[in-house]
Each structure stands twice: as C-alpha cells, then as structure tokens.
Amino acid sequence: MLQTILFAPLLGALIAGLFGRSIGERMAMIIPTALLFLAAFLSWIVFFTYTSHDGDVVPLMRWIDSGTMSVDWSIRVDTLTCVMLVVVTTVSSVVHLYSMGYMEEDPAKARFFSYLSLFTFAMLMLVTSDNLLQMFFGWEGVGVASYLLIGFWHHKQSANAAAMKAFIVNRVGDFGFALGIFGLFFMIDSIAFDDVFNAAPALAETTIHFIGMEMNAAELLAFLLFVGAMGKSAQFLLHTWLPDAMEGPTPVSALIHAATMVTAGVFLVCRMSPLMEFAPQTLMIITYVGATTAFFAATIGLVQNDIKRVIAYSTCSQLGYMFVAAGVGAYEAAMFHLFTHAFFKALLFLGAGSVIHAMHHEQDMRHYGGLKDKIPKTFWMMMIGTLAITGLGVPLLYIGEIPLGFAGYQSKDAVIESAFAGGGFSYAFVMLILAAAMTAFYSWRLIFMTFFGETRADADTYDHAHESPNVMMIPLYILAAGAVIAGMAFYGGFFGHHEDHFWHGAIFSGAENTVVHDAHNVAKWVKVAPFIAMLIGTGLAVSMYYKSAKLWMKLGFGVLAFIVLAFAKQWEAGLAIGAALAFFCYVVPFGMNETLARQQQPLYQFLLNKWYFDEIYDFIFVRPAMWIGNFFWKRGDGNVIDGFLNGLAMGVVPFFTGMLGRAQSGFVFHYAFAMIMGVAALVTWYAVVGG
C-alpha cells in the first residue's frame, strides 16, 4: 500500500511524459489523475490505520554504501508522515482534476500533467524519508519540478524570470540545508533520523569549529537546517521567489502554495523536533523570523491588485504563523495549521482560477466587480475560503472540547494561543494579532473588489463571463468541505487534549516543554484576541470597499467586539475597542482607500513595491554579480584569452607561415641546406649539454 502511494504519481508522470502523444491528450490527463486519486484514497486509509501506532520503517532498496556512510531508501511511517501523505495527495489529486478543465485549451497538456505528477512524487519522497539524504533528494526534486511548472509557459519572459528567481533563491536555503547535513555526518557519522535524534543530547553538550568560531553543535546544525526551511517555505529575506511563482498556471499556484513545496520547511522543523528541542537559541530565531514573515507579508497583501498575488502573500504570512508555533515548541499547532491551511488555501487559489477562467484570464481585481450573480457557485466557494482563512468562529463556545468555527479558526487561534503560552505578551504574539487583522482586511477586500459593486470589467468580457465546468467546480466542493469541518474534526487529535495519543512520539517535546498544555489555559482575552482582530480587519474592509453596507452592519462590528470582550470579562477593553471600531466604521466613507493611497503615497508605494526587497537585492547582489560576470567575460575572456589567441592566430602564426611558405621554394638544394642546418644544431646541442 505504501509503495503504491509513493510510486503511483511517478508512474503517472512517466506515462504522461513519455507516452502522451501515443495515448492521446485525454488519456494523458485521465491516467495521472486516476493514479493520484488512488494514492489519496490509500493515504486516508493509512492515516486512520497508523494514528494509533508507534511508527515503522519500510525498506525499499539499498542506496549508498560508501565508507562509513550507509543510506537505504526507506519509507518512514508515523503520524507525521501520515498527515503529510493526506495533505499532499488530497490537494494534488483535486488539482489534477481541476487542471483537466483549466488547461483544456493548452496545447501541452501531457507535459503539464507529467510535471504535476513528478512534483507530487518528489514531495512524497520528501515526507516519507528516513534519512536526510533521501529528504534532500525529494527536497531538490520538488524544486526541479516547481521550476518547470513556474516556467511552464516558457514563451513568456516573465515566466522564465520567475522560474530562474525561484531557482536562485532556493539555492541559498539549500546551501544551508546541505551544510547542516554535512555537519551532522561529520559529528555523528550518520544522517539517519534515528541516529540524529539519539545523538541530539550529546550534540547539545558538544562544540564545533565553524567559520573561525567555536559553536554549540546542536544550535549550529539546527540553525543550518532552518536556513534550508527558510528558503523552501519562503520566510523573511528568502521570500522573494514565492509571489513570482504566480507566473505559472493557477493549478500550479494552488499546488505549490497550499500543500507541497512551501510546507516542506515546516515539515522539516517538526520532523527534526528531537534536535530542535536541544537548540533553544535556534528556536528563538525561528520564532522571530516567523513572526516577522507573518506581519511583513500581510502588509504587502493589503495593497496588491492581482488576485493570485493577494492569496500568495497570504500564504507567506500563514507560513510565518506555522514557524512561530514551531519556534515556541508547539509543533503540534504548526502541523495543525499546515493541515487546515492546505484545504482553504487550495480552495482560494482554485476559486481565483475559476474567476480568472470566467474573466478570460484577467487577473487584476480593478477590472472585476459585480461577479456575484455571474458566477454564484465560485462566489460561495470563495466566501467559504475567506471565512476559513480569516478565522470565523464563535469565541469561547465549545462542543465538548472542540471550538465551533471554520478550519482557520481552530488552527490559527491554536498558533496564537501557543505563541502567548510560550512567550507571553511578546513580539511574536503582537505580530500575529496584527497579521490576523490585516488578513481579514485584504481577504474581504478581495471579495468586495471581485464580486460586489458595479463591474469595472470590459463590457464584452463581463457579458461572456460564465461559471466554470463541473470538472473545475467539484474540486472546489471537496476543498470547501475541508475548509468548513477539518478544524473541528481534527482539533482534538492534533492540538486538543489527546495530542499525545494522536502523535505517538512522531513529534518530540522536551521535559520542560509544556507550551501545548499551557495554551489551553491562557486567559480568555487571549483566546478572543484573534476574533477581535478579525472583526477590526473585516469592519474596515466593509467600510472602505462595500458601497452598499448599511449603518447597522457597520455598527454591528463594534457591538459584537464589545459583547465578546465583555463575555471574556474584559469590559473596559471591550467598550474601548467596540466604540472605536463602530465609530471608525461609521465615519469612514466608501472610497476612503483611494484617499488614503493619495495622502499616504510614500507608504502606499512602499507596500506596493514589497518593501523594495527586489530593488535592494538587485543593488546588493544582482548588479555586483553581473558586473563581475561582465568583467571576466569582456576583460578576461574577451580581451585576454580571445585577444591572445586571436593575436597569435592573426599575427604570429601568419608571420611564420609566410616565412615557411617562402622557404618552400621547390628547389632540392634548399631542403638539403635546411637538413644540414638541423643536424648541425642537433650536434651542437648535444655537445653543449653533454648528451
């Protein structure tokens, strides 16, 4: 069964890639899709079968035996693996099905499906790995497939540039990952997970010499592994490739952002929890980087106009949430948010694809509007995804021990509560709350700009807008179900009071790590803080972008904020926040967003240009690298090497050639004279050197 899950996507990739022309485009789509649904079905069976087991290792073949390095290709099966199998195969299977409709008019469908399946296989290689080399193989494999998919429309220069950008930025992270692997092998003579985990306490008591300094081995190696995670999961400073990945087809965006490539870094940190627990300084760095990423990406999402880029920056922000959870030691919360995020983020991307399909590939939300009645099914699917990502739920209301709400409500709140439990009223907690407010704002901004108001689209485009076919809508229905119930269905196992029984040692927590337990006992105001942040963001979006909003609707956000905080026994805060929110929503007229953009032009441009990171990196890295390259090309290769060879070829060689030409007169006595002179020179040489 496990072998089938792993190799079914590879088989689909080979069939579509090698035999696509022979079997026809239709079968080149159907066969990989059917194999992915088979893998997804079996993954759910394995998930429910193995959740109560301690884990197992299934060997496949001997791989490398070189000196003391012995690496087998094996499948590691535990709860962590099972969770990732479900996430990867479920999202990938619906993306395959969706692509059958979305890519119907593309002439290279067989190649596209081959890339999709290859991508999935590489990801499965990664999540089933039992050693760091196998993980690195899958790590690079999923990277290669992603570059092919991002640059799939290679006739577009922007697609090629985006693929190249992803390749270069990922290499920075991968270099850190590789150094971490080398360091572990150097220290413990093994890269097998069990050996690394068993050696973690000893590494914490050992130093290693690195770049002229003596460092704690556990801290250094954990940090290097995290650098790899930063690149793959697009964390702050190594994030620049992720939004540009939108140049690929929309199904690619969903696959990369929702369930596969970007989650690899989070999975790595959680898999290496036995090592991370002995590296507290590295965990602190992970927390700060994650919190900064969550805030930074959310600020950029506020002003984006491309529908896919808004969702892309929300992905970057949500990944920051996951790393904060892992950084404070709540690996369970990180994986819980990864799990639920896969459903609603894939739903949002594929929903956006349905909008783009209806609008003849227009992606600028400024050219949308009034689509609610044109594509009602897509509208409601996007609404469900928005309610999930913004975290709509009923504060402090539980069914048993399960909070009542959409998927993001349980998982995102679990992360925020864990952040408070792990660090109190800290930088991470504040950044996550601010990010939650901004997430609600830009998510509802997307909804209002796309579906409400009068259309701003071209008349012909708007008139011909139509609902997507069932082959595209069915995946949305499946994902919408997950976005609604996944949080409530799995809260108890992932993060609730049964997490130890659920994870069964797949995630390691040190004896002093009680963050998950403490998160359940935080103050009521902490539990309602994300909900209040969501109300604030939603209220501002309604005021600025929903022209038809009634006064009672605006005032309702403030009243609701007061009621929730009052119920949490935070009367003063409830009164202050409720009144401020109600007043602001009341006085803010429709179109205030345009006024703010004009009045705060420097800030608006700062956010619109993504904090100018592309420009900064261009100045610091790209231009110097190009100058060095051009210098060696023009001066070194052109002037020195080519100049020397050309000078030799065009000057010296013709000179001697001319002399030899004149010497070849055709007279025998000239040749006899040359021979005599040669013999004389040879005899003289031997006489001088004593030969």
Short mmCIF file of N, CA, C and O in Angstrom, two decimals, residues 132-197:
data_model
loop_
_atom_site.label_atom_id
_atom_site.label_comp_id
_atom_site.label_asym_id
_atom_site.label_seq_id
_atom_site.Cartn_x
_atom_site.Cartn_y
_atom_site.Cartn_z
N LEU A 132 18.39 12.05 6.02
CA LEU A 132 18.50 13.39 5.47
C LEU A 132 18.85 13.41 3.99
O LEU A 132 18.48 14.34 3.28
N LEU A 133 19.54 12.40 3.50
CA LEU A 133 19.87 12.37 2.08
C LEU A 133 18.62 12.13 1.24
O LEU A 133 18.42 12.78 0.21
N GLN A 134 17.77 11.21 1.67
CA GLN A 134 16.52 10.98 0.96
C GLN A 134 15.65 12.23 1.00
O GLN A 134 15.00 12.57 0.01
N MET A 135 15.63 12.89 2.15
CA MET A 135 14.87 14.13 2.26
C MET A 135 15.43 15.18 1.31
O MET A 135 14.66 15.88 0.65
N PHE A 136 16.76 15.27 1.21
CA PHE A 136 17.37 16.24 0.31
C PHE A 136 17.06 15.91 -1.14
O PHE A 136 16.84 16.81 -1.95
N PHE A 137 17.03 14.62 -1.47
CA PHE A 137 16.68 14.19 -2.83
C PHE A 137 15.27 14.66 -3.17
O PHE A 137 15.03 15.23 -4.24
N GLY A 138 14.31 14.40 -2.28
CA GLY A 138 12.95 14.88 -2.50
C GLY A 138 12.88 16.40 -2.50
O GLY A 138 12.13 17.01 -3.27
N TRP A 139 13.66 17.01 -1.61
CA TRP A 139 13.74 18.47 -1.49
C TRP A 139 14.12 19.10 -2.84
O TRP A 139 13.47 20.05 -3.30
N GLU A 140 15.18 18.57 -3.46
CA GLU A 140 15.63 19.09 -4.74
C GLU A 140 14.71 18.67 -5.88
O GLU A 140 14.50 19.41 -6.84
N GLY A 141 14.15 17.48 -5.78
CA GLY A 141 13.23 17.01 -6.81
C GLY A 141 12.00 17.88 -6.91
O GLY A 141 11.56 18.24 -8.01
N VAL A 142 11.43 18.23 -5.77
CA VAL A 142 10.25 19.09 -5.80
C VAL A 142 10.62 20.48 -6.29
O VAL A 142 9.81 21.16 -6.93
N GLY A 143 11.85 20.89 -6.03
CA GLY A 143 12.32 22.17 -6.56
C GLY A 143 12.41 22.15 -8.07
O GLY A 143 11.93 23.07 -8.75
N VAL A 144 13.03 21.11 -8.62
CA VAL A 144 13.16 20.99 -10.07
C VAL A 144 11.78 21.01 -10.74
O VAL A 144 11.56 21.73 -11.73
N ALA A 145 10.86 20.23 -10.20
CA ALA A 145 9.51 20.19 -10.78
C ALA A 145 8.83 21.55 -10.68
O ALA A 145 8.11 21.96 -11.59
N SER A 146 9.04 22.25 -9.57
CA SER A 146 8.41 23.56 -9.41
C SER A 146 8.94 24.56 -10.43
O SER A 146 8.19 25.38 -10.96
N TYR A 147 10.25 24.51 -10.72
CA TYR A 147 10.80 25.43 -11.71
C TYR A 147 10.23 25.15 -13.09
O TYR A 147 9.95 26.08 -13.86
N LEU A 148 10.04 23.88 -13.40
CA LEU A 148 9.43 23.52 -14.67
C LEU A 148 7.98 24.02 -14.74
O LEU A 148 7.52 24.48 -15.80
N LEU A 149 7.26 23.95 -13.64
CA LEU A 149 5.87 24.36 -13.61
C LEU A 149 5.73 25.88 -13.60
O LEU A 149 4.86 26.44 -14.27
N ILE A 150 6.57 26.57 -12.83
CA ILE A 150 6.51 28.04 -12.79
C ILE A 150 6.80 28.61 -14.18
O ILE A 150 6.17 29.55 -14.63
N GLY A 151 7.79 28.02 -14.85
CA GLY A 151 8.13 28.46 -16.20
C GLY A 151 7.46 27.66 -17.29
O GLY A 151 7.98 27.60 -18.41
N PHE A 152 6.30 27.07 -16.97
CA PHE A 152 5.63 26.19 -17.94
C PHE A 152 5.32 26.93 -19.23
O PHE A 152 5.52 26.39 -20.33
N TRP A 153 4.80 28.15 -19.12
CA TRP A 153 4.57 28.96 -20.31
C TRP A 153 5.86 29.69 -20.66
O TRP A 153 5.99 30.91 -20.48
N HIS A 154 6.80 28.93 -21.18
CA HIS A 154 8.16 29.44 -21.36
C HIS A 154 8.27 30.48 -22.47
O HIS A 154 9.32 31.12 -22.62
N HIS A 155 7.21 30.64 -23.25
CA HIS A 155 7.22 31.70 -24.25
C HIS A 155 7.09 33.08 -23.62
O HIS A 155 7.33 34.09 -24.29
N LYS A 156 6.72 33.13 -22.34
CA LYS A 156 6.63 34.39 -21.60
C LYS A 156 7.95 34.63 -20.86
O LYS A 156 8.38 33.80 -20.07
N GLN A 157 8.56 35.76 -21.10
CA GLN A 157 9.81 36.08 -20.44
C GLN A 157 9.63 36.18 -18.93
O GLN A 157 10.51 35.79 -18.16
N SER A 158 8.47 36.67 -18.48
CA SER A 158 8.21 36.80 -17.05
C SER A 158 8.17 35.44 -16.37
O SER A 158 8.60 35.29 -15.22
N ALA A 159 7.67 34.41 -17.07
CA ALA A 159 7.63 33.06 -16.51
C ALA A 159 9.04 32.50 -16.37
O ALA A 159 9.37 31.88 -15.35
N ASN A 160 9.86 32.70 -17.38
CA ASN A 160 11.25 32.24 -17.30
C ASN A 160 12.00 32.94 -16.18
O ASN A 160 12.78 32.32 -15.44
N ALA A 161 11.78 34.24 -16.06
CA ALA A 161 12.44 35.01 -14.99
C ALA A 161 11.99 34.54 -13.61
O ALA A 161 12.81 34.45 -12.68
N ALA A 162 10.70 34.24 -13.47
CA ALA A 162 10.18 33.76 -12.18
C ALA A 162 10.78 32.41 -11.81
O ALA A 162 11.13 32.17 -10.65
N ALA A 163 10.88 31.51 -12.79
CA ALA A 163 11.49 30.21 -12.54
C ALA A 163 12.95 30.35 -12.15
O ALA A 163 13.43 29.67 -11.24
N MET A 164 13.67 31.22 -12.84
CA MET A 164 15.08 31.45 -12.51
C MET A 164 15.22 32.06 -11.11
O MET A 164 16.12 31.68 -10.35
N LYS A 165 14.33 32.97 -10.76
CA LYS A 165 14.37 33.59 -9.45
C LYS A 165 14.15 32.56 -8.35
O LYS A 165 14.85 32.55 -7.33
N ALA A 166 13.17 31.68 -8.55
CA ALA A 166 12.91 30.62 -7.58
C ALA A 166 14.13 29.71 -7.45
O ALA A 166 14.51 29.31 -6.35
N PHE A 167 14.75 29.38 -8.58
CA PHE A 167 15.93 28.53 -8.57
C PHE A 167 17.06 29.15 -7.76
O PHE A 167 17.68 28.50 -6.91
N ILE A 168 17.35 30.42 -7.98
CA ILE A 168 18.48 31.08 -7.33
C ILE A 168 18.24 31.25 -5.84
O ILE A 168 19.10 30.93 -5.01
N VAL A 169 17.05 31.76 -5.47
CA VAL A 169 16.77 31.99 -4.05
C VAL A 169 16.75 30.66 -3.29
O VAL A 169 17.26 30.58 -2.16
N ASN A 170 16.20 29.63 -3.89
CA ASN A 170 16.18 28.32 -3.23
C ASN A 170 17.58 27.76 -3.01
O ASN A 170 17.81 27.02 -2.05
N ARG A 171 18.51 28.10 -3.91
CA ARG A 171 19.87 27.59 -3.74
C ARG A 171 20.51 28.16 -2.46
O ARG A 171 21.34 27.49 -1.84
N VAL A 172 20.15 29.37 -2.09
CA VAL A 172 20.68 29.96 -0.86
C VAL A 172 20.25 29.12 0.34
O VAL A 172 21.06 28.74 1.18
N GLY A 173 18.96 28.82 0.41
CA GLY A 173 18.47 27.99 1.50
C GLY A 173 19.03 26.59 1.45
O GLY A 173 19.41 26.01 2.48
N ASP A 174 19.10 26.02 0.25
CA ASP A 174 19.59 24.65 0.11
C ASP A 174 21.05 24.51 0.51
O ASP A 174 21.47 23.45 0.98
N PHE A 175 21.83 25.58 0.33
CA PHE A 175 23.22 25.56 0.77
C PHE A 175 23.30 25.38 2.28
O PHE A 175 24.11 24.60 2.79
N GLY A 176 22.44 26.11 3.01
CA GLY A 176 22.39 25.94 4.46
C GLY A 176 21.95 24.55 4.84
O GLY A 176 22.52 23.93 5.76
N PHE A 177 20.96 24.01 4.15
CA PHE A 177 20.47 22.67 4.42
C PHE A 177 21.59 21.64 4.20
O PHE A 177 21.80 20.74 5.03
N ALA A 178 22.32 21.79 3.09
CA ALA A 178 23.41 20.86 2.79
C ALA A 178 24.51 20.94 3.85
O ALA A 178 25.04 19.90 4.29
N LEU A 179 24.84 22.16 4.28
CA LEU A 179 25.85 22.31 5.34
C LEU A 179 25.40 21.61 6.63
O LEU A 179 26.21 21.00 7.33
N GLY A 180 24.10 21.72 6.94
CA GLY A 180 23.58 21.04 8.12
C GLY A 180 23.72 19.53 8.01
O GLY A 180 24.09 18.86 8.99
N ILE A 181 23.45 18.98 6.83
CA ILE A 181 23.61 17.54 6.62
C ILE A 181 25.08 17.14 6.76
O ILE A 181 25.41 16.15 7.42
N PHE A 182 25.97 17.92 6.11
CA PHE A 182 27.41 17.63 6.21
C PHE A 182 27.87 17.66 7.67
O PHE A 182 28.64 16.80 8.12
N GLY A 183 27.40 18.67 8.40
CA GLY A 183 27.79 18.82 9.79
C GLY A 183 27.33 17.66 10.65
O GLY A 183 28.08 17.17 11.51
N LEU A 184 26.11 17.19 10.43
CA LEU A 184 25.61 16.06 11.20
C LEU A 184 26.42 14.79 10.91
O LEU A 184 26.75 14.04 11.83
N PHE A 185 26.74 14.56 9.64
CA PHE A 185 27.54 13.39 9.31
C PHE A 185 28.95 13.50 9.90
O PHE A 185 29.52 12.51 10.38
N PHE A 186 29.48 14.70 9.90
CA PHE A 186 30.81 14.92 10.48
C PHE A 186 30.82 14.64 11.98
O PHE A 186 31.77 14.07 12.51
N MET A 187 29.72 15.00 12.66
CA MET A 187 29.68 14.88 14.11
C MET A 187 29.31 13.48 14.58
O MET A 187 29.87 12.97 15.55
N ILE A 188 28.36 12.83 13.91
CA ILE A 188 27.85 11.56 14.44
C ILE A 188 28.04 10.39 13.47
O ILE A 188 27.62 9.28 13.75
N ASP A 189 28.64 10.67 12.29
CA ASP A 189 28.94 9.62 11.31
C ASP A 189 27.68 8.94 10.78
O ASP A 189 27.72 7.76 10.41
N SER A 190 26.59 9.68 10.74
CA SER A 190 25.35 9.13 10.23
C SER A 190 24.40 10.26 9.90
O SER A 190 24.49 11.35 10.48
N ILE A 191 23.51 10.02 8.96
CA ILE A 191 22.46 11.00 8.65
C ILE A 191 21.08 10.36 8.73
O ILE A 191 20.09 10.94 8.26
N ALA A 192 20.99 9.18 9.32
CA ALA A 192 19.70 8.53 9.56
C ALA A 192 18.99 9.26 10.69
O ALA A 192 19.61 9.67 11.68
N PHE A 193 17.69 9.43 10.57
CA PHE A 193 16.93 10.20 11.55
C PHE A 193 17.09 9.65 12.96
O PHE A 193 17.32 10.41 13.91
N ASP A 194 16.94 8.37 13.14
CA ASP A 194 17.02 7.79 14.48
C ASP A 194 18.39 8.06 15.12
O ASP A 194 18.47 8.36 16.31
N ASP A 195 19.45 7.96 14.33
CA ASP A 195 20.79 8.24 14.86
C ASP A 195 20.94 9.71 15.23
O ASP A 195 21.53 10.04 16.26
N VAL A 196 20.40 10.59 14.39
CA VAL A 196 20.45 12.03 14.68
C VAL A 196 19.67 12.34 15.95
O VAL A 196 20.15 13.08 16.82
N PHE A 197 18.48 11.77 16.07
CA PHE A 197 17.65 12.06 17.24
C PHE A 197 18.29 11.54 18.52
O PHE A 197 18.27 12.23 19.56
#
